[in-house]
Amino acid sequence: MNKKLPAAEAKTLLAHARDAMANAICPRSGFAVGAAVRCADGTIVTGSNVESPTVLQSACAERVALLKALSDGQRAFTHIAIIAAKRPAVPPCGLCRQMLMEFAPELIVITADAAGEPRQRPLIELLPDPFL
Ligand code: THU
């Protein structure tokens, strides 16, 4: 199991997620999300949610960040930070939990509380008894 990050590093990862949120494409929901994945080698890869303007489909920020990192050749991930403009704490949706679990079963998920303080939980707590 990966370890929780020191609070300052968790805040830095949340800051990367917040920066990525600026690139969100969310014309339908108006709900901008940013995510930042920390790879095992320390590389940080970010993503924002992307909604198709006309067809009912969207990619969550978490999966965008994960897919970008995988596509870059990264294969091991330790932490993911997630932030949204309209709600401080955004836990990953069910689809993202499953995909994150498939590629990073020991991942730590970092969200922010209302005061902006990081909350760190193992992904397995958010998706117990996963199908793998
Ligand atoms: N969304 C994410 O990007 N991550 C989450 O954890 C929850 C939801 C996106 C999907 C959609 O573009 C918008 O937020 C509203 O659901």
PDB file of C-alpha atoms and ligand atoms in Angstrom:
ATOM      1  CA  MET A   1       0.000   0.000   0.000  1.00  0.00           C
ATOM      2  CA  ASN A   2       1.296   3.470  -0.814  1.00  0.00           C
ATOM      3  CA  LYS A   3       1.804   5.882   2.051  1.00  0.00           C
ATOM      4  CA  LYS A   4      -0.039   9.135   2.575  1.00  0.00           C
ATOM      5  CA  LEU A   5       1.922  12.166   1.367  1.00  0.00           C
ATOM      6  CA  PRO A   6       3.179  14.768   3.816  1.00  0.00           C
ATOM      7  CA  ALA A   7       0.498  17.512   4.002  1.00  0.00           C
ATOM      8  CA  ALA A   8       2.592  20.048   2.068  1.00  0.00           C
ATOM      9  CA  GLU A   9       3.094  17.613  -0.842  1.00  0.00           C
ATOM     10  CA  ALA A  10      -0.588  16.711  -0.817  1.00  0.00           C
ATOM     11  CA  LYS A  11      -1.421  20.406  -1.083  1.00  0.00           C
ATOM     12  CA  THR A  12       0.999  20.753  -3.986  1.00  0.00           C
ATOM     13  CA  LEU A  13      -0.717  17.895  -5.801  1.00  0.00           C
ATOM     14  CA  LEU A  14      -4.091  19.542  -5.141  1.00  0.00           C
ATOM     15  CA  ALA A  15      -2.659  22.778  -6.572  1.00  0.00           C
ATOM     16  CA  HIS A  16      -1.710  20.932  -9.778  1.00  0.00           C
ATOM     17  CA  ALA A  17      -5.258  19.592  -9.947  1.00  0.00           C
ATOM     18  CA  ARG A  18      -6.624  23.103  -9.444  1.00  0.00           C
ATOM     19  CA  ASP A  19      -4.463  24.447 -12.289  1.00  0.00           C
ATOM     20  CA  ALA A  20      -5.680  21.654 -14.576  1.00  0.00           C
ATOM     21  CA  MET A  21      -9.284  22.528 -13.730  1.00  0.00           C
ATOM     22  CA  ALA A  22      -8.837  25.765 -15.707  1.00  0.00           C
ATOM     23  CA  ASN A  23      -8.807  23.648 -18.885  1.00  0.00           C
ATOM     24  CA  ALA A  24     -12.088  21.858 -18.129  1.00  0.00           C
ATOM     25  CA  ILE A  25     -14.558  21.627 -20.996  1.00  0.00           C
ATOM     26  CA  CYS A  26     -17.931  21.368 -19.312  1.00  0.00           C
ATOM     27  CA  PRO A  27     -20.580  23.205 -21.361  1.00  0.00           C
ATOM     28  CA  ARG A  28     -23.347  20.855 -20.296  1.00  0.00           C
ATOM     29  CA  SER A  29     -22.782  20.510 -16.548  1.00  0.00           C
ATOM     30  CA  GLY A  30     -20.896  23.693 -15.751  1.00  0.00           C
ATOM     31  CA  PHE A  31     -19.040  21.494 -13.241  1.00  0.00           C
ATOM     32  CA  ALA A  32     -15.292  21.945 -13.742  1.00  0.00           C
ATOM     33  CA  VAL A  33     -12.986  19.288 -12.271  1.00  0.00           C
ATOM     34  CA  GLY A  34      -9.206  18.926 -12.207  1.00  0.00           C
ATOM     35  CA  ALA A  35      -7.071  15.945 -11.285  1.00  0.00           C
ATOM     36  CA  ALA A  36      -3.370  15.314 -10.820  1.00  0.00           C
ATOM     37  CA  VAL A  37      -1.846  11.848 -10.808  1.00  0.00           C
ATOM     38  CA  ARG A  38       1.490  11.287  -9.114  1.00  0.00           C
ATOM     39  CA  CYS A  39       3.459   8.548 -10.823  1.00  0.00           C
ATOM     40  CA  ALA A  40       5.840   6.244  -8.959  1.00  0.00           C
ATOM     41  CA  ASP A  41       8.840   8.095 -10.426  1.00  0.00           C
ATOM     42  CA  GLY A  42       7.484  11.404  -9.077  1.00  0.00           C
ATOM     43  CA  THR A  43       6.128  12.699 -12.387  1.00  0.00           C
ATOM     44  CA  ILE A  44       2.842  14.562 -12.070  1.00  0.00           C
ATOM     45  CA  VAL A  45       0.306  14.265 -14.885  1.00  0.00           C
ATOM     46  CA  THR A  46      -2.850  16.360 -14.854  1.00  0.00           C
ATOM     47  CA  GLY A  47      -6.272  16.176 -16.456  1.00  0.00           C
ATOM     48  CA  SER A  48      -9.544  18.049 -16.583  1.00  0.00           C
ATOM     49  CA  ASN A  49     -13.020  16.818 -17.388  1.00  0.00           C
ATOM     50  CA  VAL A  50     -13.974  16.982 -21.044  1.00  0.00           C
ATOM     51  CA  GLU A  51     -17.631  16.963 -22.111  1.00  0.00           C
ATOM     52  CA  SER A  52     -18.673  16.558 -25.673  1.00  0.00           C
ATOM     53  CA  PRO A  53     -20.769  19.646 -26.512  1.00  0.00           C
ATOM     54  CA  THR A  54     -23.355  17.843 -28.597  1.00  0.00           C
ATOM     55  CA  VAL A  55     -23.303  14.150 -27.756  1.00  0.00           C
ATOM     56  CA  LEU A  56     -24.058  12.906 -24.266  1.00  0.00           C
ATOM     57  CA  GLN A  57     -20.636  11.736 -23.249  1.00  0.00           C
ATOM     58  CA  SER A  58     -17.959  12.984 -20.942  1.00  0.00           C
ATOM     59  CA  ALA A  59     -14.560  12.008 -19.632  1.00  0.00           C
ATOM     60  CA  CYS A  60     -13.876  12.691 -15.973  1.00  0.00           C
ATOM     61  CA  ALA A  61     -10.738  14.542 -14.950  1.00  0.00           C
ATOM     62  CA  GLU A  62      -9.414  11.475 -13.131  1.00  0.00           C
ATOM     63  CA  ARG A  63      -9.601   9.220 -16.169  1.00  0.00           C
ATOM     64  CA  VAL A  64      -8.164  11.917 -18.434  1.00  0.00           C
ATOM     65  CA  ALA A  65      -5.154  12.266 -16.111  1.00  0.00           C
ATOM     66  CA  LEU A  66      -4.727   8.498 -15.824  1.00  0.00           C
ATOM     67  CA  LEU A  67      -5.027   7.930 -19.573  1.00  0.00           C
ATOM     68  CA  LYS A  68      -2.578  10.737 -20.323  1.00  0.00           C
ATOM     69  CA  ALA A  69      -0.070   9.191 -17.929  1.00  0.00           C
ATOM     70  CA  LEU A  70      -0.556   5.691 -19.351  1.00  0.00           C
ATOM     71  CA  SER A  71      -0.191   7.050 -22.845  1.00  0.00           C
ATOM     72  CA  ASP A  72       3.059   8.725 -21.798  1.00  0.00           C
ATOM     73  CA  GLY A  73       4.343   5.297 -20.812  1.00  0.00           C
ATOM     74  CA  GLN A  74       3.776   5.564 -17.066  1.00  0.00           C
ATOM     75  CA  ARG A  75       2.646   2.319 -15.460  1.00  0.00           C
ATOM     76  CA  ALA A  76       2.846   2.852 -11.691  1.00  0.00           C
ATOM     77  CA  PHE A  77       0.895   5.454  -9.725  1.00  0.00           C
ATOM     78  CA  THR A  78       0.931   6.405  -6.061  1.00  0.00           C
ATOM     79  CA  HIS A  79      -1.538   9.268  -5.524  1.00  0.00           C
ATOM     80  CA  ILE A  80      -4.280  11.200  -7.264  1.00  0.00           C
ATOM     81  CA  ALA A  81      -5.592  14.617  -6.212  1.00  0.00           C
ATOM     82  CA  ILE A  82      -9.031  15.796  -7.302  1.00  0.00           C
ATOM     83  CA  ILE A  83     -10.606  19.216  -7.021  1.00  0.00           C
ATOM     84  CA  ALA A  84     -13.779  20.862  -8.302  1.00  0.00           C
ATOM     85  CA  ALA A  85     -14.796  24.493  -8.515  1.00  0.00           C
ATOM     86  CA  LYS A  86     -18.279  24.108  -7.087  1.00  0.00           C
ATOM     87  CA  ARG A  87     -17.619  21.581  -4.311  1.00  0.00           C
ATOM     88  CA  PRO A  88     -14.463  21.228  -2.286  1.00  0.00           C
ATOM     89  CA  ALA A  89     -14.485  17.456  -1.910  1.00  0.00           C
ATOM     90  CA  VAL A  90     -15.074  15.489  -5.071  1.00  0.00           C
ATOM     91  CA  PRO A  91     -14.569  11.752  -4.735  1.00  0.00           C
ATOM     92  CA  PRO A  92     -14.130   9.826  -7.987  1.00  0.00           C
ATOM     93  CA  CYS A  93     -17.244   8.429  -9.671  1.00  0.00           C
ATOM     94  CA  GLY A  94     -17.800   4.677  -9.848  1.00  0.00           C
ATOM     95  CA  LEU A  95     -16.380   4.320 -13.337  1.00  0.00           C
ATOM     96  CA  CYS A  96     -13.195   6.165 -12.338  1.00  0.00           C
ATOM     97  CA  ARG A  97     -12.851   4.125  -9.130  1.00  0.00           C
ATOM     98  CA  GLN A  98     -12.939   0.922 -11.172  1.00  0.00           C
ATOM     99  CA  MET A  99     -10.430   2.124 -13.756  1.00  0.00           C
ATOM    100  CA  LEU A 100      -8.084   3.580 -11.149  1.00  0.00           C
ATOM    101  CA  MET A 101      -8.292   0.290  -9.251  1.00  0.00           C
ATOM    102  CA  GLU A 102      -7.391  -1.682 -12.382  1.00  0.00           C
ATOM    103  CA  PHE A 103      -4.234   0.325 -13.000  1.00  0.00           C
ATOM    104  CA  ALA A 104      -3.321   1.414  -9.459  1.00  0.00           C
ATOM    105  CA  PRO A 105      -4.805  -0.806  -6.758  1.00  0.00           C
ATOM    106  CA  GLU A 106      -2.648   0.790  -4.055  1.00  0.00           C
ATOM    107  CA  LEU A 107      -3.486   4.362  -5.015  1.00  0.00           C
ATOM    108  CA  ILE A 108      -4.130   7.037  -2.373  1.00  0.00           C
ATOM    109  CA  VAL A 109      -6.968   9.432  -3.255  1.00  0.00           C
ATOM    110  CA  ILE A 110      -6.554  13.034  -2.116  1.00  0.00           C
ATOM    111  CA  THR A 111      -9.495  15.404  -1.879  1.00  0.00           C
ATOM    112  CA  ALA A 112      -9.768  18.774  -0.164  1.00  0.00           C
ATOM    113  CA  ASP A 113     -12.095  19.565   2.712  1.00  0.00           C
ATOM    114  CA  ALA A 114     -14.054  22.819   2.906  1.00  0.00           C
ATOM    115  CA  ALA A 115     -11.011  24.579   4.383  1.00  0.00           C
ATOM    116  CA  GLY A 116      -8.773  23.304   1.577  1.00  0.00           C
ATOM    117  CA  GLU A 117      -7.010  20.814   3.820  1.00  0.00           C
ATOM    118  CA  PRO A 118      -6.124  17.507   2.133  1.00  0.00           C
ATOM    119  CA  ARG A 119      -7.971  14.311   3.011  1.00  0.00           C
ATOM    120  CA  GLN A 120      -6.114  11.164   1.991  1.00  0.00           C
ATOM    121  CA  ARG A 121      -7.818   7.782   1.641  1.00  0.00           C
ATOM    122  CA  PRO A 122      -6.699   4.523   0.056  1.00  0.00           C
ATOM    123  CA  LEU A 123      -8.678   3.768  -3.099  1.00  0.00           C
ATOM    124  CA  ILE A 124      -9.568   0.365  -1.632  1.00  0.00           C
ATOM    125  CA  GLU A 125     -11.659   2.199   1.001  1.00  0.00           C
ATOM    126  CA  LEU A 126     -13.655   3.826  -1.792  1.00  0.00           C
ATOM    127  CA  LEU A 127     -14.015   0.583  -3.745  1.00  0.00           C
ATOM    128  CA  PRO A 128     -13.989  -2.365  -1.351  1.00  0.00           C
ATOM    129  CA  ASP A 129     -14.049  -5.897  -2.745  1.00  0.00           C
ATOM    130  CA  PRO A 130     -13.148  -4.780  -6.285  1.00  0.00           C
ATOM    131  CA  PHE A 131     -13.612  -6.863  -9.419  1.00  0.00           C
ATOM    132  CA  LEU A 132     -10.122  -7.331 -10.853  1.00  0.00           C
TER     133      LEU A 132
HETATM  134  N1  THU B   1     -16.657  14.668 -13.030  1.00  0.00           N
HETATM  135  C1  THU B   1     -15.318  14.466 -12.950  1.00  0.00           C
HETATM  136  O1  THU B   1     -14.555  14.888 -13.825  1.00  0.00           O
HETATM  137  N2  THU B   1     -14.834  13.809 -11.865  1.00  0.00           N
HETATM  138  C2  THU B   1     -15.591  13.386 -10.808  1.00  0.00           C
HETATM  139  O2  THU B   1     -15.067  12.814  -9.876  1.00  0.00           O
HETATM  140  C3  THU B   1     -17.029  13.610 -10.807  1.00  0.00           C
HETATM  141  C4  THU B   1     -17.598  14.183 -12.044  1.00  0.00           C
HETATM  142  C5  THU B   1     -17.181  15.415 -14.172  1.00  0.00           C
HETATM  143  C6  THU B   1     -17.975  14.615 -15.169  1.00  0.00           C
HETATM  144  C7  THU B   1     -18.850  15.684 -15.780  1.00  0.00           C
HETATM  145  O3  THU B   1     -18.104  16.334 -16.804  1.00  0.00           O
HETATM  146  C8  THU B   1     -19.054  16.672 -14.651  1.00  0.00           C
HETATM  147  O4  THU B   1     -18.044  16.425 -13.701  1.00  0.00           O
HETATM  148  C9  THU B   1     -20.407  16.577 -13.976  1.00  0.00           C
HETATM  149  O5  THU B   1     -20.673  15.300 -13.551  1.00  0.00           O
END
